[in-house]
Coordinates of C-alpha atoms in Angstrom, one line a residue:
X20 CA 306.5 93.7 -8.7
X21 CA 308.2 90.8 -6.9
X22 CA 311.4 90.2 -4.9
X23 CA 314.2 87.8 -5.6
X24 CA 317.3 86.9 -3.6
X25 CA 320.6 87.4 -5.4
X26 CA 323.3 85.3 -3.7
X27 CA 326.1 86.9 -5.7
X28 CA 325.5 90.2 -3.8
X29 CA 323.7 88.8 -0.7
X30 CA 320.7 91.0 -1.2
X31 CA 317.0 90.8 -2.1
X32 CA 316.2 93.0 -5.1
X33 CA 312.9 94.1 -6.6
X34 CA 312.1 92.4 -9.9
X35 CA 309.6 93.0 -12.6
X36 CA 306.8 90.4 -12.7
X37 CA 304.8 90.8 -15.9
X38 CA 301.1 89.8 -15.6
X39 CA 299.2 88.9 -18.8
X40 CA 295.5 88.4 -19.3
X41 CA 293.3 87.7 -22.3
X42 CA 289.6 88.8 -22.5
X43 CA 287.5 86.8 -25.0
X44 CA 284.9 89.1 -26.6
X45 CA 283.4 86.3 -28.6
X46 CA 282.1 88.2 -31.6
X47 CA 284.0 90.1 -34.4
X48 CA 281.5 93.0 -34.5
X49 CA 281.6 93.4 -30.7
X50 CA 285.5 93.3 -30.8
X51 CA 285.6 96.1 -33.5
X52 CA 283.2 98.3 -31.4
X53 CA 285.1 97.7 -28.2
X54 CA 288.5 98.4 -29.9
X55 CA 287.3 101.6 -31.5
X56 CA 288.2 103.1 -34.9
X57 CA 291.7 101.8 -35.7
X58 CA 292.1 100.5 -32.1
X59 CA 291.7 104.0 -30.7
X60 CA 289.8 102.9 -27.6
X61 CA 292.5 100.3 -26.8
X62 CA 295.1 103.1 -27.1
X63 CA 293.1 105.3 -24.8
X64 CA 292.8 102.7 -22.1
X65 CA 296.5 101.9 -22.4
X66 CA 297.3 105.6 -22.0
X67 CA 295.1 106.0 -18.9
X68 CA 296.4 102.8 -17.1
X69 CA 300.0 102.3 -18.3
X70 CA 299.2 98.8 -19.5
X71 CA 300.3 97.3 -22.8
X72 CA 297.0 96.5 -24.6
X73 CA 296.6 94.8 -28.0
X74 CA 294.0 92.8 -29.8
X75 CA 294.1 89.5 -31.7
X76 CA 291.0 88.6 -33.5
X77 CA 288.2 88.7 -31.0
X78 CA 290.6 88.7 -28.0
X79 CA 292.0 91.7 -26.1
X80 CA 295.4 91.1 -24.6
X81 CA 296.6 92.9 -21.4
X82 CA 300.1 93.0 -20.1
X83 CA 301.7 94.9 -17.2
X84 CA 303.3 94.7 -13.7
X85 CA 300.2 95.8 -11.7
X86 CA 297.9 92.8 -11.1
X87 CA 295.2 95.0 -9.6
X88 CA 295.1 97.3 -12.6
X89 CA 295.0 94.2 -14.8
X90 CA 291.9 92.9 -12.9
X91 CA 290.1 96.3 -13.2
X92 CA 290.9 96.7 -17.0
X93 CA 289.9 93.1 -17.7
X94 CA 286.6 93.7 -15.9
X95 CA 286.2 97.0 -17.8
X96 CA 286.5 95.3 -21.2
X97 CA 284.2 92.5 -20.2
X98 CA 281.5 94.9 -19.1
X99 CA 282.0 97.2 -22.2
X100 CA 281.5 94.2 -24.4
X101 CA 278.3 93.4 -22.5
X102 CA 277.0 96.9 -23.1
X103 CA 277.8 96.7 -26.8
X104 CA 276.0 93.4 -27.1
X105 CA 273.0 95.1 -25.7
X106 CA 272.9 97.5 -28.6
X107 CA 274.7 100.6 -27.2
X108 CA 277.1 102.4 -29.5
X109 CA 280.3 103.5 -27.9
X110 CA 282.0 107.0 -28.1
X111 CA 285.4 108.0 -26.8
X112 CA 283.9 109.8 -23.8
X113 CA 282.1 106.5 -22.8
X114 CA 285.5 104.7 -22.7
X115 CA 287.1 107.5 -20.7
X116 CA 284.3 108.0 -18.2
X117 CA 283.5 104.3 -17.9
X118 CA 287.1 103.5 -17.0
X119 CA 287.3 106.3 -14.5
X120 CA 284.1 105.0 -12.9
X121 CA 285.5 101.5 -12.6
X122 CA 288.8 102.8 -11.3
X123 CA 287.0 104.6 -8.5
X124 CA 284.6 101.8 -7.8
X125 CA 285.7 98.4 -9.1
X126 CA 282.3 96.9 -8.2
X127 CA 280.4 99.3 -10.4
X128 CA 278.2 97.9 -13.2
X129 CA 278.7 100.0 -16.3
X130 CA 275.5 98.7 -18.0
X131 CA 273.5 100.5 -15.3
X132 CA 275.1 103.8 -16.3
X133 CA 275.2 103.4 -20.1
X134 CA 272.0 101.4 -21.0
X135 CA 269.7 101.2 -18.0
X136 CA 270.2 104.9 -17.1
X137 CA 269.1 106.3 -20.4
X138 CA 265.9 108.4 -20.4
X139 CA 264.0 109.9 -23.3
X140 CA 263.8 113.7 -23.1
X141 CA 261.8 114.3 -26.3
X142 CA 261.1 112.7 -29.6
X143 CA 264.5 113.6 -30.9
X144 CA 266.7 113.2 -27.9
X145 CA 267.6 110.8 -25.2
X146 CA 270.1 111.4 -22.4
X147 CA 272.4 109.1 -20.5
X148 CA 274.5 109.9 -17.5
X149 CA 278.2 109.3 -18.2
X150 CA 279.4 109.3 -14.6
X151 CA 278.1 108.1 -11.2
X152 CA 277.9 111.8 -10.1
X153 CA 275.7 112.6 -13.1
X154 CA 273.5 109.7 -12.2
X155 CA 273.2 111.1 -8.7
X156 CA 272.4 114.5 -10.1
X157 CA 269.6 113.3 -12.4
X158 CA 268.1 111.4 -9.5
X159 CA 268.2 114.6 -7.4
X160 CA 266.7 116.7 -10.2
X161 CA 263.8 114.2 -10.5
X162 CA 263.1 113.9 -6.8
X163 CA 264.0 117.2 -5.0
X164 CA 262.2 120.5 -5.0
X165 CA 265.5 122.4 -5.1
X166 CA 268.8 121.0 -6.5
X167 CA 272.2 122.7 -6.4
X168 CA 274.6 121.5 -9.0
X169 CA 278.2 122.8 -8.4
X170 CA 281.3 122.0 -10.3
X171 CA 283.6 122.9 -13.2
X172 CA 282.8 123.5 -16.8
X173 CA 281.9 120.4 -18.9
X174 CA 280.3 118.3 -16.2
X175 CA 276.8 118.6 -17.6
X176 CA 275.3 120.7 -14.8
X177 CA 273.2 122.9 -17.1
X178 CA 272.6 120.5 -19.9
X179 CA 271.2 117.7 -17.7
X180 CA 269.1 120.3 -15.8
X181 CA 267.5 121.4 -19.1
X182 CA 267.1 117.8 -20.2
X183 CA 265.2 116.8 -17.0
X184 CA 263.1 120.0 -17.2
X185 CA 262.1 119.3 -20.8
X186 CA 261.2 115.8 -19.9
X187 CA 259.0 116.9 -17.0
X188 CA 257.3 119.5 -19.3
X189 CA 256.5 117.0 -22.0
X190 CA 255.1 114.7 -19.3
X191 CA 252.9 117.6 -18.2
X192 CA 254.3 117.4 -14.7
X193 CA 255.1 121.2 -14.9
X194 CA 253.3 123.7 -17.0
X195 CA 256.3 125.9 -18.1
X196 CA 260.0 126.2 -18.1
X197 CA 261.8 129.3 -16.8
X198 CA 265.5 129.6 -17.5
X199 CA 267.5 132.5 -16.1
X200 CA 271.1 133.6 -15.4
X201 CA 272.7 136.8 -14.1
X202 CA 274.0 139.1 -16.8
X203 CA 276.8 140.0 -14.5
X204 CA 279.2 141.2 -17.3
X205 CA 276.7 144.0 -18.0
X206 CA 276.0 144.6 -14.3
X207 CA 272.4 143.6 -15.1
X208 CA 272.1 147.2 -16.4
X209 CA 271.2 146.4 -20.0
X210 CA 269.9 149.8 -21.1
X211 CA 273.2 150.9 -22.6
X212 CA 273.5 147.9 -24.9
X213 CA 272.2 148.2 -28.5
X214 CA 269.0 146.6 -29.7
X215 CA 265.7 145.6 -28.2
X216 CA 265.3 143.6 -25.0
X217 CA 265.8 140.2 -26.7
X218 CA 269.0 141.4 -28.5
X219 CA 270.4 142.8 -25.3
X220 CA 270.1 139.6 -23.2
X221 CA 270.6 136.9 -25.8
X222 CA 274.4 136.8 -25.5
X223 CA 274.1 136.0 -21.8
X224 CA 271.4 133.3 -22.3
X225 CA 272.9 131.6 -25.4
X226 CA 274.0 128.4 -23.5
X227 CA 270.4 127.8 -22.4
X228 CA 269.1 128.3 -26.0
X229 CA 271.8 125.8 -27.2
X230 CA 270.6 123.1 -24.8
X231 CA 267.0 123.6 -25.7
X232 CA 267.7 123.5 -29.5
X233 CA 269.4 120.2 -29.0
X234 CA 266.3 118.6 -27.5
X235 CA 263.3 120.2 -29.3
X236 CA 262.4 120.0 -33.0
X237 CA 263.2 123.1 -35.0
X238 CA 260.7 125.9 -34.4
X239 CA 259.3 124.4 -31.1
X240 CA 261.4 126.8 -28.9
X241 CA 259.9 129.8 -30.7
X242 CA 256.4 128.4 -30.4
X243 CA 256.9 127.9 -26.6
X244 CA 258.3 131.4 -26.2
X245 CA 255.3 132.8 -28.0
X246 CA 252.9 130.7 -25.9
X247 CA 254.5 131.7 -22.7
X248 CA 255.3 128.1 -21.7
X249 CA 259.0 128.9 -22.1
X250 CA 260.7 132.0 -20.6
X251 CA 264.4 132.8 -20.9
X252 CA 265.3 136.0 -19.1
X253 CA 268.0 137.6 -17.0
X254 CA 267.8 137.2 -13.3
X255 CA 266.8 140.8 -12.7
X256 CA 263.5 140.1 -14.4
X257 CA 262.5 137.5 -11.7
X258 CA 262.1 140.1 -8.9
X259 CA 258.6 140.4 -7.5
X260 CA 257.2 137.3 -9.1
X261 CA 255.8 134.0 -7.9
X262 CA 256.3 131.1 -10.2
X263 CA 253.7 128.3 -9.9
X264 CA 253.8 124.9 -11.6
X265 CA 257.2 125.8 -13.2
X266 CA 260.6 124.2 -13.6
X267 CA 263.1 127.0 -13.0
X268 CA 266.8 126.9 -13.7
X269 CA 269.3 129.5 -12.4
X270 CA 272.5 129.1 -14.4
X271 CA 275.9 130.7 -13.6
X272 CA 274.7 131.1 -10.1
X273 CA 278.2 131.8 -8.8
X274 CA 277.7 135.3 -10.1
X275 CA 274.7 136.1 -8.0
X276 CA 275.0 138.2 -4.8
X277 CA 273.5 136.8 -1.6
X278 CA 270.5 139.1 -2.0
X279 CA 269.9 138.0 -5.6
X280 CA 270.1 134.3 -4.6
X281 CA 267.6 134.8 -1.7
X282 CA 265.3 136.7 -4.1
X283 CA 265.5 133.8 -6.7
X284 CA 264.8 131.1 -4.1
X285 CA 261.8 132.8 -2.7
X286 CA 260.2 133.0 -6.2
X287 CA 259.1 129.3 -5.9
X288 CA 255.3 128.9 -5.9
X289 CA 253.1 125.8 -5.7
X290 CA 254.1 122.9 -7.8
X291 CA 257.5 124.5 -8.7
X292 CA 260.9 123.0 -8.8
X293 CA 264.2 124.9 -9.0
X294 CA 267.7 124.0 -10.1
X295 CA 270.7 126.2 -9.3
X296 CA 274.0 125.6 -11.2
X297 CA 277.4 127.2 -11.0
X298 CA 281.1 126.9 -10.7
X299 CA 282.5 128.6 -7.5
X300 CA 286.0 128.7 -9.1
X301 CA 284.7 131.1 -11.8
X302 CA 283.3 134.1 -10.1
X303 CA 282.9 137.4 -12.0
X304 CA 281.6 139.5 -9.1
X305 CA 283.7 142.4 -7.7
X306 CA 286.2 141.2 -5.2
X307 CA 284.4 142.7 -2.2
X308 CA 281.1 141.0 -3.1
X309 CA 280.4 137.5 -1.8
X310 CA 278.9 134.9 -4.1
X311 CA 275.3 134.0 -3.4
X312 CA 276.0 130.4 -4.5
X313 CA 278.8 130.0 -2.0
X314 CA 276.6 131.3 0.8
X315 CA 273.6 129.2 -0.3
X316 CA 275.6 125.9 0.0
X317 CA 276.2 126.6 3.6
X318 CA 272.8 128.0 4.4
X319 CA 270.8 125.3 2.7
X320 CA 272.8 122.2 3.5
X321 CA 270.4 120.8 6.2
X322 CA 267.1 122.1 4.7
X323 CA 264.7 119.2 3.8
X324 CA 263.8 119.0 0.1
X325 CA 267.2 120.5 -1.0
X326 CA 269.8 118.4 -2.7
X327 CA 273.4 119.5 -3.2
X328 CA 275.5 117.7 -5.8
X329 CA 279.2 118.5 -6.2
X330 CA 281.0 117.6 -9.4
X331 CA 284.7 117.5 -10.0
X332 CA 287.2 117.2 -12.9
X333 CA 286.5 113.4 -13.1
X334 CA 283.0 114.3 -14.3
X335 CA 284.1 116.5 -17.2
X336 CA 282.6 115.0 -20.4
X337 CA 283.7 117.5 -23.0
X338 CA 286.8 117.0 -25.1
X339 CA 289.3 114.9 -23.0
X340 CA 291.6 118.0 -23.1
X341 CA 289.0 119.9 -21.0
X342 CA 289.4 117.5 -18.1
X343 CA 293.2 117.8 -18.3
X344 CA 292.9 121.6 -18.3
X345 CA 290.7 121.6 -15.2
X346 CA 293.1 119.3 -13.5
X347 CA 296.0 121.6 -14.4
X348 CA 294.3 124.6 -13.0
X349 CA 293.4 122.7 -9.8
X350 CA 297.1 121.8 -9.4
X351 CA 298.0 125.4 -10.0
X352 CA 295.5 126.7 -7.4
X353 CA 296.9 124.2 -4.9
X354 CA 300.3 125.7 -5.3
X355 CA 299.1 129.3 -5.2
X356 CA 299.5 131.3 -1.9
X357 CA 296.5 131.5 0.3
X358 CA 294.3 134.7 0.0
X359 CA 294.8 137.4 2.6
X360 CA 292.7 137.0 5.8
X361 CA 289.2 138.3 5.3
X362 CA 289.3 137.8 1.5
X363 CA 286.0 136.6 -0.1
X364 CA 285.4 132.9 -0.7
X365 CA 285.9 131.3 -4.1
X366 CA 288.3 132.1 -7.0
X367 CA 287.7 134.8 -9.5
X368 CA 288.2 134.9 -13.2
X369 CA 291.3 136.7 -14.4

């Protein structure tokens, strides 16, 4: 925007000042990859920024009235082209998350997050953080004895925790993987459910199986289960145990009570690492029961060896609609009346 003096009315008036910029990509193949299928990536960036964006041969053309946004988007396309030239294949989530990263931090280097941050989990899978917060989380998982990952669905809390655990197991830095979560919908009283033990608990542990099957060759999960190097069980089965040389994940931890959380955290033995993941806006506990995860964040915040990473809707990497849904619920919660005095922390599923 600019201002111009209009003598016929004797006033200064705000005027539109269109800024235009061209970014030379230099290579037709790179230009096709940066633009996306049918120009879909250009349309996505235009929708997120309000700029007019088009392509002409190997050039991306930007137009708009916000020079700062023009600068950020120009830098974004230049960096994305550099990443593509390095051999990285782009997906729509890369465009969305990369642009969000640069909008938050215009000095960020996307190549560090897309190419240099990739790590090999197994022979069939490599993982790359898609946001700065995911990069921070992976670093914490590798370096801390206990990591708490807290945030909404779709931010990669559980998936990345499993990925790092699988990597450490294959590197022989831990001897076994233990994955657990509270079966709170069944009150952890599984006897009334049909089937044997595995059939009773599988519905509650399916997300953990899904992550493992994405990283291991077919049949490897069953082999590890049979050998005892992999254990997937409800939280109630952790009581009274000491876990040495293990990588332990407690998923859906917002549904633990304070007593269950303390029980879990005191299972750690020599050479063990633990990861606790959860979403404190999705608590299934009875209204009078405090969440063990909510309490743990306060209790453990100054304890050496403990890392706490908070994700938000900007870190959601599922379908783009998921991020918009999370934002809509956050706006709704902000407009909702405050809970009565003495009500428990956190929000509960309805």
